[in-house]
Amino acid sequence: MKRLMLVGMALSLGACALVGPDYEVPKDAAVQRSDLNGPLRQDADSVVSAPVPEDWWQLYQDQRLNALVRQALSANTELRVAAANIAKARAQVEVAESQGGFSGGIKAGAQRLQESGEAFLLPEKVPVATIGEAIISASYQFDLWGTFKRGTEAAKANADAVQAAADTARITLVADVVKAYTQVCSANEEYHIARESLDLQEQGVKLNQRLRDAGRGDETQVTRSQTQFKSLRAELPRFKAERETGLYTLAALLAKPVEQLPAGTADCAELPHLAQLVPVGDGAALLKRRPDVRQAERQLAAATANIGVATGALYPDISIGAQVGTIGILENLGEPATNRWGFGPQINWSIPTNGTRARIRMAEASTQAALAHFDGVVLNAIRETQTRLAQYSALLDRRDALAEAEQSAKEAADQTHRYYQAGRESFLADLQATRTYTDMRAQLAAANSQVAMGQIGVFLALGGGWKGGGGKP
């Protein structure tokens, strides 16, 4: 007994190494590459190398949009699921931290019992009796190999990964809210322009009919203008549908009926406008900021810790415990003849022939898979961001070209109208110039909508908006 106790104490005091590898980001991981941590591809006309704000949507300075984001962050069902997952992960950390160390218990009971005589080497039958017991026990399990500590490391890393997943849900939610709001505003704006174009086309139809009736035109011109009128009219339901889609998307994101959206949301006809260049930072800041990168890195840390958990099964579990109690015939409990106590170390060691080493290899393979996934997420983050920036730059170039064309069409329409007033141009020419200008306005409005969506895609790729519960609206 004394020797066992001394062995147990010596092992507990002398253990200083943890099973399994200590975690650190591998030197050959993609996130360590200098070419991925440098400046992002930038177009001086579209972005600026400045820190990405956490509450990027406030750059639009739209109070209605701020209210939508705030309400979505407080009521969205996906964030409620994420919050529940975080609470679950934290509870799992508490479970891991409670492994080993001190434990205790109380056992009490009574039963009518017929014991086996031969179990006590007695040839005769043992009398039936009412047997009772009351035992208090306590023990301390030593974490000599660091198995429990590795389990706690894995649980904490998993909790961090769950938190990062919640951050991803947050930034995705914010981007979806801004997208849906932009869709509503864009659909309303394009609808109003389409109505103007339709009214002008209707005037053209009536003019062609009058010319035909006066013998100065033919039926072909009337039919052609009617066809254009019907084609334009067929576009109106599309804008209404896009508006309704945006509104119902907002309602789902905010978990409330459309009627309870902030006042004026359904009637918004002006796109959110960014009054500055898009701040993008650099590659190093991007990889630290994006939640999916942090999630993959934490999953790698958890997988590394699980190697230690699996390796710990190769070694014995050593604990020391004590118990005191009384057991015997019920009415004699507490008397010296029924009292018992014990104290001493205990070693449980399952010889590793049941697949333990295979489980270690499984954990090591999982770590390699987690590293490959981590590298893939990092590379995808850079690719996605660079792609979004390139697309955004192209959208800006197209929008600027259309803006120049729209300005030219406006000047032409104004000039033709002045000529018409001076009697130098026909009403039909004036109408046609105005209609061309209206068509260019419609194209420019669609291009502005694409630019706004491109901005949202850039901010989403940059991973902005996951801290602080959404900022101050």
Tab-separated table of C-alpha atoms in Angstrom:
chain	number	residue	atom	x	y	z
A	1	MET	CA	0.000	0.000	0.000
A	2	LYS	CA	2.696	2.481	0.960
A	3	ARG	CA	4.651	1.706	-2.181
A	4	LEU	CA	1.618	2.245	-4.391
A	5	MET	CA	0.892	5.564	-2.715
A	6	LEU	CA	4.497	6.684	-3.145
A	7	VAL	CA	4.478	5.662	-6.807
A	8	GLY	CA	1.253	7.604	-7.414
A	9	MET	CA	2.522	10.722	-5.676
A	10	ALA	CA	5.872	10.551	-7.474
A	11	LEU	CA	4.169	10.293	-10.842
A	12	SER	CA	1.818	13.184	-10.080
A	13	LEU	CA	4.661	15.440	-8.980
A	14	GLY	CA	7.093	14.401	-11.674
A	15	ALA	CA	4.815	14.684	-14.687
A	16	CYS	CA	5.650	17.780	-16.696
A	17	ALA	CA	5.090	16.794	-20.345
A	18	LEU	CA	1.769	16.801	-22.218
A	19	VAL	CA	0.825	14.075	-24.658
A	20	GLY	CA	0.468	15.117	-28.266
A	21	PRO	CA	1.954	18.116	-30.094
A	22	ASP	CA	1.717	21.688	-28.818
A	23	TYR	CA	-0.301	23.766	-31.247
A	24	GLU	CA	1.087	26.582	-33.320
A	25	VAL	CA	0.187	27.762	-36.808
A	26	PRO	CA	2.379	25.681	-39.146
A	27	LYS	CA	5.181	27.625	-40.786
A	28	ASP	CA	4.215	26.259	-44.187
A	29	ALA	CA	0.535	27.224	-43.831
A	30	ALA	CA	-0.815	29.489	-46.565
A	31	VAL	CA	-1.659	32.180	-44.015
A	32	GLN	CA	2.092	32.624	-43.384
A	33	ARG	CA	2.910	33.369	-47.023
A	34	SER	CA	4.243	36.869	-47.592
A	35	ASP	CA	2.570	37.201	-50.989
A	36	LEU	CA	-0.844	36.719	-49.370
A	37	ASN	CA	-0.163	39.238	-46.608
A	38	GLY	CA	0.812	42.118	-48.877
A	39	PRO	CA	-1.287	44.854	-50.467
A	40	LEU	CA	-4.518	43.874	-52.176
A	41	ARG	CA	-5.035	44.655	-55.848
A	42	GLN	CA	-6.342	48.197	-55.896
A	43	ASP	CA	-7.716	50.582	-58.466
A	44	ALA	CA	-6.916	54.102	-57.352
A	45	ASP	CA	-10.255	55.275	-58.734
A	46	SER	CA	-12.405	52.832	-56.763
A	47	VAL	CA	-10.801	51.887	-53.426
A	48	VAL	CA	-8.466	53.280	-50.792
A	49	SER	CA	-5.938	51.520	-48.555
A	50	ALA	CA	-7.561	52.278	-45.209
A	51	PRO	CA	-8.886	50.101	-42.366
A	52	VAL	CA	-12.273	48.518	-43.009
A	53	PRO	CA	-14.812	49.894	-40.497
A	54	GLU	CA	-16.683	47.372	-38.397
A	55	ASP	CA	-19.998	49.094	-39.130
A	56	TRP	CA	-19.374	49.682	-42.845
A	57	TRP	CA	-23.060	50.109	-43.684
A	58	GLN	CA	-23.056	53.403	-41.787
A	59	LEU	CA	-20.821	54.833	-44.514
A	60	TYR	CA	-24.029	55.217	-46.539
A	61	GLN	CA	-25.366	57.651	-43.915
A	62	ASP	CA	-28.876	56.253	-44.341
A	63	GLN	CA	-30.782	56.242	-41.035
A	64	ARG	CA	-33.476	53.915	-42.393
A	65	LEU	CA	-30.822	51.397	-43.422
A	66	ASN	CA	-29.172	51.684	-40.001
A	67	ALA	CA	-32.511	50.920	-38.354
A	68	LEU	CA	-33.011	47.857	-40.570
A	69	VAL	CA	-29.581	46.487	-39.707
A	70	ARG	CA	-30.054	47.139	-36.002
A	71	GLN	CA	-33.397	45.349	-35.926
A	72	ALA	CA	-32.056	42.415	-37.933
A	73	LEU	CA	-29.122	41.966	-35.554
A	74	SER	CA	-31.494	41.787	-32.598
A	75	ALA	CA	-34.192	39.542	-34.073
A	76	ASN	CA	-32.809	37.383	-36.885
A	77	THR	CA	-33.451	33.668	-36.463
A	78	GLU	CA	-30.068	32.622	-37.855
A	79	LEU	CA	-28.309	34.706	-35.202
A	80	ARG	CA	-30.510	33.111	-32.545
A	81	VAL	CA	-29.347	29.706	-33.756
A	82	ALA	CA	-25.752	30.934	-33.681
A	83	ALA	CA	-26.191	32.231	-30.114
A	84	ALA	CA	-27.554	28.852	-29.025
A	85	ASN	CA	-24.592	27.090	-30.661
A	86	ILE	CA	-22.196	29.386	-28.779
A	87	ALA	CA	-23.916	28.595	-25.474
A	88	LYS	CA	-23.668	24.893	-26.264
A	89	ALA	CA	-19.959	25.157	-27.116
A	90	ARG	CA	-19.237	27.038	-23.887
A	91	ALA	CA	-21.039	24.350	-21.908
A	92	GLN	CA	-18.850	21.760	-23.635
A	93	VAL	CA	-15.802	23.696	-22.446
A	94	GLU	CA	-17.120	23.497	-18.883
A	95	VAL	CA	-17.613	19.755	-19.288
A	96	ALA	CA	-14.023	19.357	-20.508
A	97	GLU	CA	-12.662	21.473	-17.660
A	98	SER	CA	-14.522	19.339	-15.115
A	99	GLN	CA	-12.781	16.134	-16.178
A	100	GLY	CA	-10.329	14.653	-13.638
A	101	GLY	CA	-9.488	16.324	-10.346
A	102	PHE	CA	-11.695	15.887	-7.304
A	103	SER	CA	-14.954	13.957	-7.372
A	104	GLY	CA	-17.172	12.602	-4.649
A	105	GLY	CA	-20.363	10.716	-4.078
A	106	ILE	CA	-22.853	9.418	-1.569
A	107	LYS	CA	-24.482	6.018	-1.762
A	108	ALA	CA	-27.287	4.805	0.490
A	109	GLY	CA	-29.819	2.016	0.184
A	110	ALA	CA	-31.598	-0.919	1.759
A	111	GLN	CA	-32.847	-4.239	0.379
A	112	ARG	CA	-34.271	-7.518	1.506
A	113	LEU	CA	-31.417	-9.859	0.632
A	114	GLN	CA	-30.752	-13.580	0.356
A	115	GLU	CA	-26.962	-13.945	0.146
A	116	SER	CA	-25.270	-17.006	-1.290
A	117	GLY	CA	-23.727	-19.144	1.440
A	118	GLU	CA	-21.079	-20.537	-0.864
A	119	ALA	CA	-19.987	-16.999	-1.689
A	120	PHE	CA	-18.766	-16.883	1.917
A	121	LEU	CA	-17.475	-20.524	1.812
A	122	LEU	CA	-20.378	-21.671	3.980
A	123	PRO	CA	-22.063	-25.015	3.271
A	124	GLU	CA	-25.417	-23.937	4.701
A	125	LYS	CA	-27.963	-21.415	3.606
A	126	VAL	CA	-27.503	-17.877	4.902
A	127	PRO	CA	-30.586	-16.387	6.573
A	128	VAL	CA	-32.602	-13.787	4.698
A	129	ALA	CA	-31.996	-10.311	6.140
A	130	THR	CA	-32.646	-6.642	5.456
A	131	ILE	CA	-29.288	-5.190	4.477
A	132	GLY	CA	-28.536	-1.483	4.404
A	133	GLU	CA	-25.553	0.602	3.406
A	134	ALA	CA	-24.419	4.223	3.575
A	135	ILE	CA	-21.104	5.155	1.977
A	136	ILE	CA	-19.358	8.478	1.341
A	137	SER	CA	-16.495	8.443	-1.167
A	138	ALA	CA	-14.059	10.964	-2.584
A	139	SER	CA	-11.244	10.677	-5.116
A	140	TYR	CA	-8.753	12.738	-7.062
A	141	GLN	CA	-7.764	11.741	-10.582
A	142	PHE	CA	-4.345	12.974	-11.687
A	143	ASP	CA	-3.906	14.374	-15.190
A	144	LEU	CA	-0.367	13.018	-15.373
A	145	TRP	CA	-0.156	12.979	-19.143
A	146	GLY	CA	-2.159	16.127	-19.863
A	147	THR	CA	-5.001	14.202	-21.517
A	148	PHE	CA	-7.680	16.272	-19.822
A	149	LYS	CA	-5.806	19.489	-20.577
A	150	ARG	CA	-5.670	18.562	-24.258
A	151	GLY	CA	-9.396	17.855	-24.128
A	152	THR	CA	-9.973	21.316	-22.671
A	153	GLU	CA	-7.791	22.853	-25.383
A	154	ALA	CA	-9.854	21.084	-28.048
A	155	ALA	CA	-13.140	22.207	-26.481
A	156	LYS	CA	-11.989	25.837	-26.244
A	157	ALA	CA	-10.756	25.812	-29.841
A	158	ASN	CA	-14.091	24.370	-30.962
A	159	ALA	CA	-15.899	27.089	-29.012
A	160	ASP	CA	-13.781	29.721	-30.761
A	161	ALA	CA	-14.652	28.129	-34.110
A	162	VAL	CA	-18.359	28.262	-33.254
A	163	GLN	CA	-17.968	31.938	-32.316
A	164	ALA	CA	-16.289	32.594	-35.674
A	165	ALA	CA	-19.170	30.825	-37.425
A	166	ALA	CA	-21.558	33.159	-35.598
A	167	ASP	CA	-19.487	36.124	-36.774
A	168	THR	CA	-19.809	34.826	-40.331
A	169	ALA	CA	-23.575	34.629	-39.876
A	170	ARG	CA	-23.544	38.233	-38.611
A	171	ILE	CA	-21.657	39.722	-41.553
A	172	THR	CA	-23.724	37.693	-44.007
A	173	LEU	CA	-26.904	38.935	-42.362
A	174	VAL	CA	-25.805	42.564	-42.570
A	175	ALA	CA	-24.880	42.159	-46.237
A	176	ASP	CA	-28.236	40.491	-46.968
A	177	VAL	CA	-30.120	43.347	-45.281
A	178	VAL	CA	-28.235	45.981	-47.276
A	179	LYS	CA	-28.743	43.982	-50.484
A	180	ALA	CA	-32.486	43.615	-49.936
A	181	TYR	CA	-32.863	47.306	-49.075
A	182	THR	CA	-30.861	48.255	-52.168
A	183	GLN	CA	-33.057	45.971	-54.270
A	184	VAL	CA	-36.201	47.736	-53.048
A	185	CYS	CA	-34.774	51.200	-53.730
A	186	SER	CA	-33.428	50.178	-57.132
A	187	ALA	CA	-36.711	48.538	-58.217
A	188	ASN	CA	-38.702	51.634	-57.240
A	189	GLU	CA	-36.301	53.956	-59.051
A	190	GLU	CA	-36.252	51.866	-62.214
A	191	TYR	CA	-40.037	51.525	-62.070
A	192	HIS	CA	-40.502	55.305	-62.022
A	193	ILE	CA	-38.140	55.730	-64.987
A	194	ALA	CA	-39.917	52.927	-66.851
A	195	ARG	CA	-43.238	54.682	-66.261
A	196	GLU	CA	-41.834	57.889	-67.733
A	197	SER	CA	-40.530	55.979	-70.753
A	198	LEU	CA	-43.916	54.269	-71.144
A	199	ASP	CA	-45.746	57.618	-71.058
A	200	LEU	CA	-43.434	58.987	-73.737
A	201	GLN	CA	-43.972	55.898	-75.865
A	202	GLU	CA	-47.714	56.287	-75.475
A	203	GLN	CA	-47.408	59.837	-76.777
A	204	GLY	CA	-45.472	58.450	-79.745
A	205	VAL	CA	-48.240	55.961	-80.478
A	206	LYS	CA	-50.868	58.688	-80.466
A	207	LEU	CA	-48.724	60.914	-82.683
A	208	ASN	CA	-48.194	58.130	-85.223
A	209	GLN	CA	-51.919	57.449	-85.230
A	210	ARG	CA	-52.670	61.114	-85.932
A	211	LEU	CA	-50.083	61.166	-88.735
A	212	ARG	CA	-51.636	58.032	-90.229
A	213	ASP	CA	-55.111	59.488	-90.050
A	214	ALA	CA	-53.846	62.703	-91.689
A	215	GLY	CA	-52.280	60.744	-94.513
A	216	ARG	CA	-48.723	61.603	-93.461
A	217	GLY	CA	-47.864	58.200	-92.037
A	218	ASP	CA	-48.654	54.533	-92.508
A	219	GLU	CA	-49.950	51.634	-90.460
A	220	THR	CA	-46.475	50.128	-90.146
A	221	GLN	CA	-45.233	53.048	-88.041
A	222	VAL	CA	-48.313	52.796	-85.828
A	223	THR	CA	-47.841	49.051	-85.335
A	224	ARG	CA	-44.133	49.498	-84.588
A	225	SER	CA	-44.782	52.168	-81.958
A	226	GLN	CA	-47.562	50.065	-80.389
A	227	THR	CA	-45.179	47.106	-80.185
A	228	GLN	CA	-42.588	49.238	-78.385
A	229	PHE	CA	-45.287	50.501	-76.022
A	230	LYS	CA	-46.427	46.972	-75.167
A	231	SER	CA	-42.814	45.841	-74.716
A	232	LEU	CA	-42.126	48.647	-72.240
A	233	ARG	CA	-45.379	47.958	-70.392
A	234	ALA	CA	-44.371	44.298	-70.042
A	235	GLU	CA	-41.301	45.381	-68.028
A	236	LEU	CA	-43.307	47.054	-65.254
A	237	PRO	CA	-44.353	43.822	-63.462
A	238	ARG	CA	-40.689	42.818	-63.246
A	239	PHE	CA	-39.818	45.920	-61.223
A	240	LYS	CA	-42.838	45.381	-58.980
A	241	ALA	CA	-41.784	41.776	-58.386
A	242	GLU	CA	-38.209	42.808	-57.530
A	243	ARG	CA	-39.563	45.375	-55.074
A	244	GLU	CA	-41.822	42.813	-53.407
A	245	THR	CA	-38.985	40.268	-53.280
A	246	GLY	CA	-36.748	42.782	-51.521
A	247	LEU	CA	-39.469	43.677	-49.020
A	248	TYR	CA	-40.265	40.060	-48.162
A	249	THR	CA	-36.556	39.305	-47.838
A	250	LEU	CA	-36.213	42.173	-45.360
A	251	ALA	CA	-39.257	40.927	-43.472
A	252	ALA	CA	-37.725	37.454	-43.150
A	253	LEU	CA	-34.345	38.828	-42.082
A	254	LEU	CA	-35.967	41.036	-39.437
A	255	ALA	CA	-38.481	38.341	-38.414
A	256	LYS	CA	-41.446	40.691	-38.731
A	257	PRO	CA	-44.286	41.395	-41.209
A	258	VAL	CA	-43.681	43.705	-44.154
A	259	GLU	CA	-46.128	46.188	-42.670
A	260	GLN	CA	-43.883	46.601	-39.603
A	261	LEU	CA	-40.730	47.524	-41.511
A	262	PRO	CA	-39.369	51.026	-40.766
A	263	ALA	CA	-41.471	53.804	-42.255
A	264	GLY	CA	-40.642	54.642	-45.856
A	265	THR	CA	-38.824	51.379	-46.613
A	266	ALA	CA	-41.322	50.243	-49.241
A	267	ASP	CA	-41.257	53.650	-50.974
A	268	CYS	CA	-37.484	54.117	-51.084
A	269	ALA	CA	-36.524	55.254	-54.578
A	270	GLU	CA	-32.947	56.421	-54.049
A	271	LEU	CA	-30.048	53.986	-53.831
A	272	PRO	CA	-27.770	54.056	-50.771
A	273	HIS	CA	-24.840	56.187	-51.853
A	274	LEU	CA	-21.266	55.767	-50.644
A	275	ALA	CA	-19.742	59.224	-50.381
A	276	GLN	CA	-16.142	57.959	-50.271
A	277	LEU	CA	-13.871	55.350	-51.763
A	278	VAL	CA	-14.214	51.811	-50.451
A	279	PRO	CA	-11.621	51.158	-47.688
A	280	VAL	CA	-9.996	47.742	-48.204
A	281	GLY	CA	-6.894	47.513	-45.970
A	282	ASP	CA	-4.325	44.849	-46.896
A	283	GLY	CA	-4.020	41.088	-47.083
A	284	ALA	CA	-2.718	40.629	-43.535
A	285	ALA	CA	-5.617	42.588	-42.045
A	286	LEU	CA	-8.069	40.705	-44.257
A	287	LEU	CA	-6.878	37.282	-43.069
A	288	LYS	CA	-7.098	38.363	-39.431
A	289	ARG	CA	-10.536	39.901	-39.904
A	290	ARG	CA	-12.439	37.311	-41.930
A	291	PRO	CA	-14.374	34.987	-39.591
A	292	ASP	CA	-14.158	31.988	-41.919
A	293	VAL	CA	-10.344	32.175	-41.745
A	294	ARG	CA	-10.454	32.324	-37.949
A	295	GLN	CA	-12.926	29.453	-37.869
A	296	ALA	CA	-10.677	27.236	-40.000
A	297	GLU	CA	-7.623	28.110	-37.876
A	298	ARG	CA	-9.479	27.232	-34.659
A	299	GLN	CA	-10.639	23.943	-36.179
A	300	LEU	CA	-6.991	23.155	-36.909
A	301	ALA	CA	-6.109	23.933	-33.282
A	302	ALA	CA	-8.887	21.628	-32.049
A	303	ALA	CA	-7.762	18.818	-34.344
A	304	THR	CA	-4.179	19.181	-33.065
A	305	ALA	CA	-5.336	18.984	-29.445
A	306	ASN	CA	-7.364	15.856	-30.241
A	307	ILE	CA	-4.119	14.081	-31.122
A	308	GLY	CA	-3.129	14.504	-27.476
A	309	VAL	CA	-6.525	13.237	-26.322
A	310	ALA	CA	-6.136	10.115	-28.439
A	311	THR	CA	-2.515	9.616	-27.337
A	312	GLY	CA	-3.524	9.832	-23.671
A	313	ALA	CA	-5.378	6.533	-24.031
A	314	LEU	CA	-1.985	4.789	-24.257
A	315	TYR	CA	-1.213	5.604	-20.633
A	316	PRO	CA	-2.800	4.526	-17.336
A	317	ASP	CA	-5.313	6.549	-15.361
A	318	ILE	CA	-4.027	7.126	-11.821
A	319	SER	CA	-6.192	8.376	-9.004
A	320	ILE	CA	-6.243	8.328	-5.233
A	321	GLY	CA	-9.407	7.931	-3.248
A	322	ALA	CA	-11.006	7.343	0.120
A	323	GLN	CA	-14.355	6.132	1.366
A	324	VAL	CA	-16.066	5.668	4.687
A	325	GLY	CA	-19.389	4.082	5.422
A	326	THR	CA	-21.407	1.377	7.085
A	327	ILE	CA	-22.911	-1.784	5.621
A	328	GLY	CA	-24.747	-4.620	7.284
A	329	ILE	CA	-28.118	-5.604	8.755
A	330	LEU	CA	-30.283	-2.500	8.742
A	331	GLU	CA	-30.774	-2.230	12.494
A	332	ASN	CA	-27.029	-2.644	13.136
A	333	LEU	CA	-25.855	0.148	10.853
A	334	GLY	CA	-23.430	2.479	12.552
A	335	GLU	CA	-22.159	-0.104	14.969
A	336	PRO	CA	-18.419	-0.933	14.919
A	337	ALA	CA	-19.041	-4.310	13.300
A	338	THR	CA	-20.685	-2.693	10.258
A	339	ASN	CA	-18.380	0.262	9.764
A	340	ARG	CA	-15.799	0.318	6.975
A	341	TRP	CA	-13.288	2.739	5.453
A	342	GLY	CA	-10.556	2.708	2.867
A	343	PHE	CA	-7.850	4.928	1.388
A	344	GLY	CA	-5.296	4.435	-1.366
A	345	PRO	CA	-4.236	4.918	-4.982
A	346	GLN	CA	-5.796	3.234	-7.983
A	347	ILE	CA	-4.339	2.526	-11.409
A	348	ASN	CA	-6.506	1.662	-14.408
A	349	TRP	CA	-4.617	0.757	-17.532
A	350	SER	CA	-6.154	-0.745	-20.641
A	351	ILE	CA	-3.412	-2.301	-22.721
A	352	PRO	CA	-3.626	-0.491	-26.101
A	353	THR	CA	-4.780	-3.381	-28.245
A	354	ASN	CA	-8.281	-2.054	-28.996
A	355	GLY	CA	-7.493	0.374	-31.794
A	356	THR	CA	-5.933	3.135	-29.701
A	357	ARG	CA	-2.981	3.626	-32.025
A	358	ALA	CA	-5.334	3.612	-35.010
A	359	ARG	CA	-7.347	6.378	-33.349
A	360	ILE	CA	-4.135	8.379	-32.945
A	361	ARG	CA	-3.455	8.003	-36.657
A	362	MET	CA	-7.041	9.075	-37.346
A	363	ALA	CA	-6.519	12.213	-35.243
A	364	GLU	CA	-3.275	12.971	-37.065
A	365	ALA	CA	-4.997	12.537	-40.436
A	366	SER	CA	-7.824	14.827	-39.278
A	367	THR	CA	-5.222	17.451	-38.426
A	368	GLN	CA	-3.748	17.226	-41.907
A	369	ALA	CA	-7.227	17.586	-43.372
A	370	ALA	CA	-7.902	20.593	-41.124
A	371	LEU	CA	-4.633	22.198	-42.278
A	372	ALA	CA	-5.561	21.640	-45.926
A	373	HIS	CA	-8.993	23.148	-45.268
A	374	PHE	CA	-7.385	26.109	-43.500
A	375	ASP	CA	-5.095	26.715	-46.483
A	376	GLY	CA	-8.065	26.469	-48.830
A	377	VAL	CA	-10.087	29.010	-46.838
A	378	VAL	CA	-7.145	31.444	-46.813
A	379	LEU	CA	-6.593	31.126	-50.563
A	380	ASN	CA	-10.317	31.469	-51.222
A	381	ALA	CA	-10.485	34.595	-49.055
A	382	ILE	CA	-7.781	36.275	-51.123
A	383	ARG	CA	-9.293	35.060	-54.401
A	384	GLU	CA	-12.798	36.166	-53.475
A	385	THR	CA	-11.643	39.598	-52.325
A	386	GLN	CA	-9.466	40.234	-55.361
A	387	THR	CA	-12.258	39.054	-57.659
A	388	ARG	CA	-14.803	41.299	-55.963
A	389	LEU	CA	-12.456	44.266	-56.256
A	390	ALA	CA	-11.870	43.600	-59.956
A	391	GLN	CA	-15.594	43.224	-60.610
A	392	TYR	CA	-16.355	46.376	-58.642
A	393	SER	CA	-13.767	48.331	-60.650
A	394	ALA	CA	-15.327	47.088	-63.905
A	395	LEU	CA	-18.818	48.040	-62.688
A	396	LEU	CA	-17.583	51.530	-61.862
A	397	ASP	CA	-16.002	51.914	-65.313
A	398	ARG	CA	-19.242	50.815	-66.980
A	399	ARG	CA	-21.325	53.114	-64.778
A	400	ASP	CA	-19.042	56.069	-65.578
A	401	ALA	CA	-19.295	55.365	-69.310
A	402	LEU	CA	-23.087	55.191	-69.078
A	403	ALA	CA	-23.108	58.406	-67.038
A	404	GLU	CA	-21.277	60.143	-69.901
A	405	ALA	CA	-23.724	58.686	-72.424
A	406	GLU	CA	-26.658	59.758	-70.259
A	407	GLN	CA	-25.275	63.296	-70.073
A	408	SER	CA	-24.879	63.378	-73.845
A	409	ALA	CA	-28.436	62.113	-74.305
A	410	LYS	CA	-29.680	64.828	-71.945
A	411	GLU	CA	-27.846	67.529	-73.866
A	412	ALA	CA	-29.215	66.173	-77.146
A	413	ALA	CA	-32.744	66.081	-75.745
A	414	ASP	CA	-32.467	69.652	-74.437
A	415	GLN	CA	-31.084	70.880	-77.770
A	416	THR	CA	-33.755	69.086	-79.802
A	417	HIS	CA	-36.466	70.517	-77.548
A	418	ARG	CA	-35.137	74.045	-78.060
A	419	TYR	CA	-35.126	73.465	-81.843
A	420	TYR	CA	-38.688	72.187	-81.626
A	421	GLN	CA	-39.776	75.297	-79.723
A	422	ALA	CA	-38.082	77.413	-82.421
A	423	GLY	CA	-39.873	75.478	-85.159
A	424	ARG	CA	-36.701	73.886	-86.475
A	425	GLU	CA	-37.538	70.291	-85.375
A	426	SER	CA	-40.710	68.237	-85.368
A	427	PHE	CA	-42.547	67.111	-82.289
A	428	LEU	CA	-41.729	63.518	-83.221
A	429	ALA	CA	-37.981	64.301	-83.214
A	430	ASP	CA	-38.346	66.035	-79.854
A	431	LEU	CA	-40.238	63.036	-78.486
A	432	GLN	CA	-37.655	60.605	-79.815
A	433	ALA	CA	-34.751	62.554	-78.259
A	434	THR	CA	-36.524	62.667	-74.904
A	435	ARG	CA	-37.256	58.949	-75.100
A	436	THR	CA	-33.586	58.205	-75.867
A	437	TYR	CA	-32.584	60.233	-72.823
A	438	THR	CA	-35.088	58.336	-70.680
A	439	ASP	CA	-33.715	55.026	-71.947
A	440	MET	CA	-30.207	56.114	-70.964
A	441	ARG	CA	-31.497	57.086	-67.528
A	442	ALA	CA	-32.888	53.579	-67.151
A	443	GLN	CA	-29.577	52.004	-68.146
A	444	LEU	CA	-27.690	54.274	-65.748
A	445	ALA	CA	-30.092	53.453	-62.925
A	446	ALA	CA	-29.502	49.726	-63.518
A	447	ALA	CA	-25.739	50.322	-63.580
A	448	ASN	CA	-25.906	52.253	-60.306
A	449	SER	CA	-27.786	49.335	-58.774
A	450	GLN	CA	-25.053	46.953	-59.938
A	451	VAL	CA	-22.391	49.237	-58.450
A	452	ALA	CA	-24.238	49.305	-55.123
A	453	MET	CA	-24.472	45.502	-55.129
A	454	GLY	CA	-20.775	45.351	-56.031
A	455	GLN	CA	-19.908	47.529	-53.048
A	456	ILE	CA	-21.831	45.197	-50.761
A	457	GLY	CA	-19.991	42.214	-52.238
A	458	VAL	CA	-16.642	43.909	-51.576
A	459	PHE	CA	-17.500	44.632	-47.940
A	460	LEU	CA	-18.741	41.071	-47.478
A	461	ALA	CA	-15.522	39.664	-48.958
A	462	LEU	CA	-13.492	41.966	-46.705
A	463	GLY	CA	-15.223	40.452	-43.659
A	464	GLY	CA	-16.413	43.742	-42.189
A	465	GLY	CA	-19.196	44.045	-39.634
A	466	TRP	CA	-18.805	41.122	-37.238
A	467	LYS	CA	-17.708	42.929	-34.069
A	468	GLY	CA	-19.604	44.871	-31.469
A	469	GLY	CA	-23.141	43.742	-32.197
A	470	GLY	CA	-23.489	45.986	-35.198
A	471	GLY	CA	-22.230	49.359	-34.061
A	472	LYS	CA	-24.230	52.451	-33.222
A	473	PRO	CA	-27.036	53.145	-35.645
